[in-house]
mmCIF file of C-alpha atoms in Angstrom:
data_model
loop_
_atom_site.group_PDB
_atom_site.id
_atom_site.type_symbol
_atom_site.label_atom_id
_atom_site.label_comp_id
_atom_site.label_asym_id
_atom_site.label_seq_id
_atom_site.Cartn_x
_atom_site.Cartn_y
_atom_site.Cartn_z
ATOM 1 C CA MET T 1 0.754 5.551 10.833
ATOM 2 C CA PHE T 2 -2.148 3.687 12.400
ATOM 3 C CA ALA T 3 -4.293 4.547 9.377
ATOM 4 C CA MET T 4 -1.686 2.948 7.083
ATOM 5 C CA PHE T 5 -1.633 -0.090 9.355
ATOM 6 C CA ALA T 6 -5.444 -0.267 9.151
ATOM 7 C CA LEU T 7 -5.308 -0.014 5.352
ATOM 8 C CA SER T 8 -2.771 -2.861 5.287
ATOM 9 C CA ALA T 9 -5.050 -4.936 7.525
ATOM 10 C CA VAL T 10 -8.042 -4.342 5.244
ATOM 11 C CA VAL T 11 -6.017 -5.373 2.192
ATOM 12 C CA LEU T 12 -4.751 -8.445 4.080
ATOM 13 C CA ILE T 13 -8.340 -9.492 4.795
ATOM 14 C CA ARG T 14 -9.259 -8.894 1.153
ATOM 15 C CA MET T 15 -6.309 -10.991 0.023
ATOM 16 C CA PHE T 16 -7.245 -13.805 2.411
ATOM 17 C CA LEU T 17 -10.863 -13.808 1.254
ATOM 18 C CA THR T 18 -9.888 -13.926 -2.433
ATOM 19 C CA ARG T 19 -7.578 -16.850 -1.715
ATOM 20 C CA VAL T 20 -10.253 -18.758 0.193
ATOM 21 C CA ALA T 21 -12.762 -18.133 -2.605
ATOM 22 C CA ALA T 22 -10.271 -19.308 -5.245
ATOM 23 C CA VAL T 23 -9.596 -22.539 -3.353
ATOM 24 C CA LYS T 24 -13.292 -23.190 -2.642
ATOM 25 C CA SER T 25 -14.208 -22.644 -6.285
ATOM 26 C CA GLY T 26 -11.467 -24.991 -7.441
ATOM 27 C CA GLN T 27 -9.621 -22.267 -9.377
ATOM 28 C CA VAL T 28 -6.551 -22.804 -7.199
ATOM 29 C CA LYS T 29 -5.336 -25.950 -5.501
ATOM 30 C CA LEU T 30 -4.301 -25.646 -1.861
ATOM 31 C CA HIS T 31 -0.891 -26.964 -2.928
ATOM 32 C CA TYR T 32 -0.292 -23.658 -4.752
ATOM 33 C CA PHE T 33 0.385 -21.951 -1.412
ATOM 34 C CA LYS T 34 3.395 -24.167 -0.659
ATOM 35 C CA VAL T 35 5.615 -22.381 -3.190
ATOM 36 C CA TYR T 36 3.206 -19.864 -4.789
ATOM 37 C CA GLN T 37 3.628 -21.243 -8.296
ATOM 38 C CA SER T 38 0.979 -22.378 -10.706
ATOM 39 C CA GLU T 39 -0.025 -22.080 -14.332
ATOM 40 C CA GLU T 40 -3.212 -20.081 -13.815
ATOM 41 C CA ILE T 41 -4.120 -17.893 -10.888
ATOM 42 C CA PRO T 42 -7.355 -15.871 -10.723
ATOM 43 C CA GLU T 43 -6.774 -12.198 -11.491
ATOM 44 C CA LYS T 44 -8.517 -10.935 -8.338
ATOM 45 C CA MET T 45 -6.299 -13.138 -6.217
ATOM 46 C CA LEU T 46 -3.169 -11.854 -7.950
ATOM 47 C CA GLN T 47 -4.332 -8.243 -7.601
ATOM 48 C CA ALA T 48 -4.947 -8.569 -3.871
ATOM 49 C CA SER T 49 -1.638 -10.370 -3.302
ATOM 50 C CA ARG T 50 0.312 -7.836 -5.344
ATOM 51 C CA HIS T 51 -1.361 -4.930 -3.604
ATOM 52 C CA PHE T 52 -0.624 -6.351 -0.164
ATOM 53 C CA SER T 53 3.040 -6.753 -1.129
ATOM 54 C CA ASN T 54 3.053 -3.201 -2.457
ATOM 55 C CA LEU T 55 2.039 -1.939 0.993
ATOM 56 C CA PHE T 56 5.452 -3.092 2.235
ATOM 57 C CA GLU T 57 7.433 -1.291 -0.448
ATOM 58 C CA ALA T 58 7.025 2.517 -0.694
ATOM 59 C CA PRO T 59 5.005 2.857 2.548
ATOM 60 C CA VAL T 60 8.090 1.762 4.502
ATOM 61 C CA LEU T 61 9.534 5.185 3.640
ATOM 62 C CA PHE T 62 6.316 6.722 4.986
ATOM 63 C CA TYR T 63 6.732 4.966 8.329
ATOM 64 C CA VAL T 64 10.354 6.099 8.559
ATOM 65 C CA ILE T 65 9.557 9.737 7.791
ATOM 66 C CA CYS T 66 6.673 9.701 10.271
ATOM 67 C CA ILE T 67 8.943 8.437 13.034
ATOM 68 C CA LEU T 68 11.497 11.098 12.133
ATOM 69 C CA GLY T 69 8.715 13.695 12.061
ATOM 70 C CA ILE T 70 7.712 12.691 15.582
ATOM 71 C CA LEU T 71 11.310 12.786 16.812
ATOM 72 C CA PHE T 72 11.936 16.207 15.278
ATOM 73 C CA GLN T 73 8.508 17.491 16.338
ATOM 74 C CA GLU T 74 7.248 18.426 12.897
ATOM 75 C CA GLY T 75 4.074 20.498 12.867
ATOM 76 C CA ARG T 76 0.634 20.580 11.336
ATOM 77 C CA VAL T 77 1.764 20.822 7.722
ATOM 78 C CA PHE T 78 3.719 17.610 8.144
ATOM 79 C CA VAL T 79 0.759 15.856 9.759
ATOM 80 C CA GLY T 80 -1.527 17.162 7.009
ATOM 81 C CA LEU T 81 0.808 15.760 4.373
ATOM 82 C CA ALA T 82 0.811 12.421 6.186
ATOM 83 C CA TRP T 83 -2.995 12.288 6.006
ATOM 84 C CA VAL T 84 -2.926 13.160 2.310
ATOM 85 C CA TYR T 85 -0.439 10.337 1.770
ATOM 86 C CA VAL T 86 -2.726 7.870 3.540
ATOM 87 C CA ALA T 87 -5.697 9.129 1.511
ATOM 88 C CA ALA T 88 -3.729 8.676 -1.724
ATOM 89 C CA ARG T 89 -2.760 5.148 -0.720
ATOM 90 C CA ALA T 90 -6.357 4.352 0.221
ATOM 91 C CA ALA T 91 -7.520 5.664 -3.163
ATOM 92 C CA HIS T 92 -4.824 3.589 -4.842
ATOM 93 C CA ALA T 93 -6.040 0.471 -3.001
ATOM 94 C CA TYR T 94 -9.674 1.203 -3.837
ATOM 95 C CA ILE T 95 -8.859 1.581 -7.527
ATOM 96 C CA HIS T 96 -6.440 -1.346 -7.721
ATOM 97 C CA LEU T 97 -8.745 -3.756 -5.916
ATOM 98 C CA GLY T 98 -11.847 -2.428 -7.655
ATOM 99 C CA SER T 99 -12.069 -1.170 -11.222
ATOM 100 C CA ASN T 100 -8.270 -1.364 -11.637
ATOM 101 C CA ARG T 101 -8.251 1.468 -14.165
ATOM 102 C CA VAL T 102 -4.529 1.877 -14.682
ATOM 103 C CA MET T 103 -4.466 5.626 -15.392
ATOM 104 C CA HIS T 104 -6.536 6.391 -12.280
ATOM 105 C CA ARG T 105 -4.378 4.047 -10.243
ATOM 106 C CA MET T 106 -1.195 5.719 -11.548
ATOM 107 C CA ARG T 107 -2.494 9.132 -10.546
ATOM 108 C CA ALA T 108 -3.241 8.006 -6.991
ATOM 109 C CA TYR T 109 0.120 6.259 -6.744
ATOM 110 C CA GLY T 110 1.933 9.294 -8.175
ATOM 111 C CA LEU T 111 0.173 11.631 -5.755
ATOM 112 C CA GLY T 112 1.336 9.425 -2.902
ATOM 113 C CA TRP T 113 4.920 9.663 -4.095
ATOM 114 C CA LEU T 114 4.708 13.443 -4.503
ATOM 115 C CA VAL T 115 3.363 13.832 -0.975
ATOM 116 C CA LEU T 116 5.946 11.437 0.440
ATOM 117 C CA THR T 117 8.682 13.418 -1.290
ATOM 118 C CA ALA T 118 7.245 16.646 0.131
ATOM 119 C CA MET T 119 7.334 15.145 3.626
ATOM 120 C CA TRP T 120 10.997 14.219 3.233
ATOM 121 C CA LEU T 121 11.874 17.645 1.811
ATOM 122 C CA LEU T 122 9.974 19.434 4.568
ATOM 123 C CA LEU T 123 11.848 17.524 7.243
ATOM 124 C CA LEU T 124 15.153 18.166 5.463
ATOM 125 C CA TRP T 125 14.346 21.885 5.151
ATOM 126 C CA HIS T 126 13.572 22.157 8.852
ATOM 127 C CA GLN T 127 16.791 20.392 9.789
ATOM 128 C CA LEU T 128 19.081 22.626 7.702
#
């Protein structure tokens, strides 16, 4: 869970830096940040903002299953799956904030969902 927090922090810093650069270059007026509406926003800024928001969507289910895994004392397989999930999310962030090749990004995102589903099914299986 700390690794996911660290990934979120890195993306937050990236988002902040892209926003500062956009304001300094004059691509975005500071007023934009009052209501987050404007005609044209730099793509890199939108990517970083969207990715940061995304880290508070599906990963919430990861945090929940990790807490449940701790409470129910899941073993090494569960922990291994958690690390694979974090790796998939890190790959997704790297692709999305870098080359942004959609097919590669979809694969990383899909892998994350498959692993997250496996974590939930493993916990369910052990509780039956």
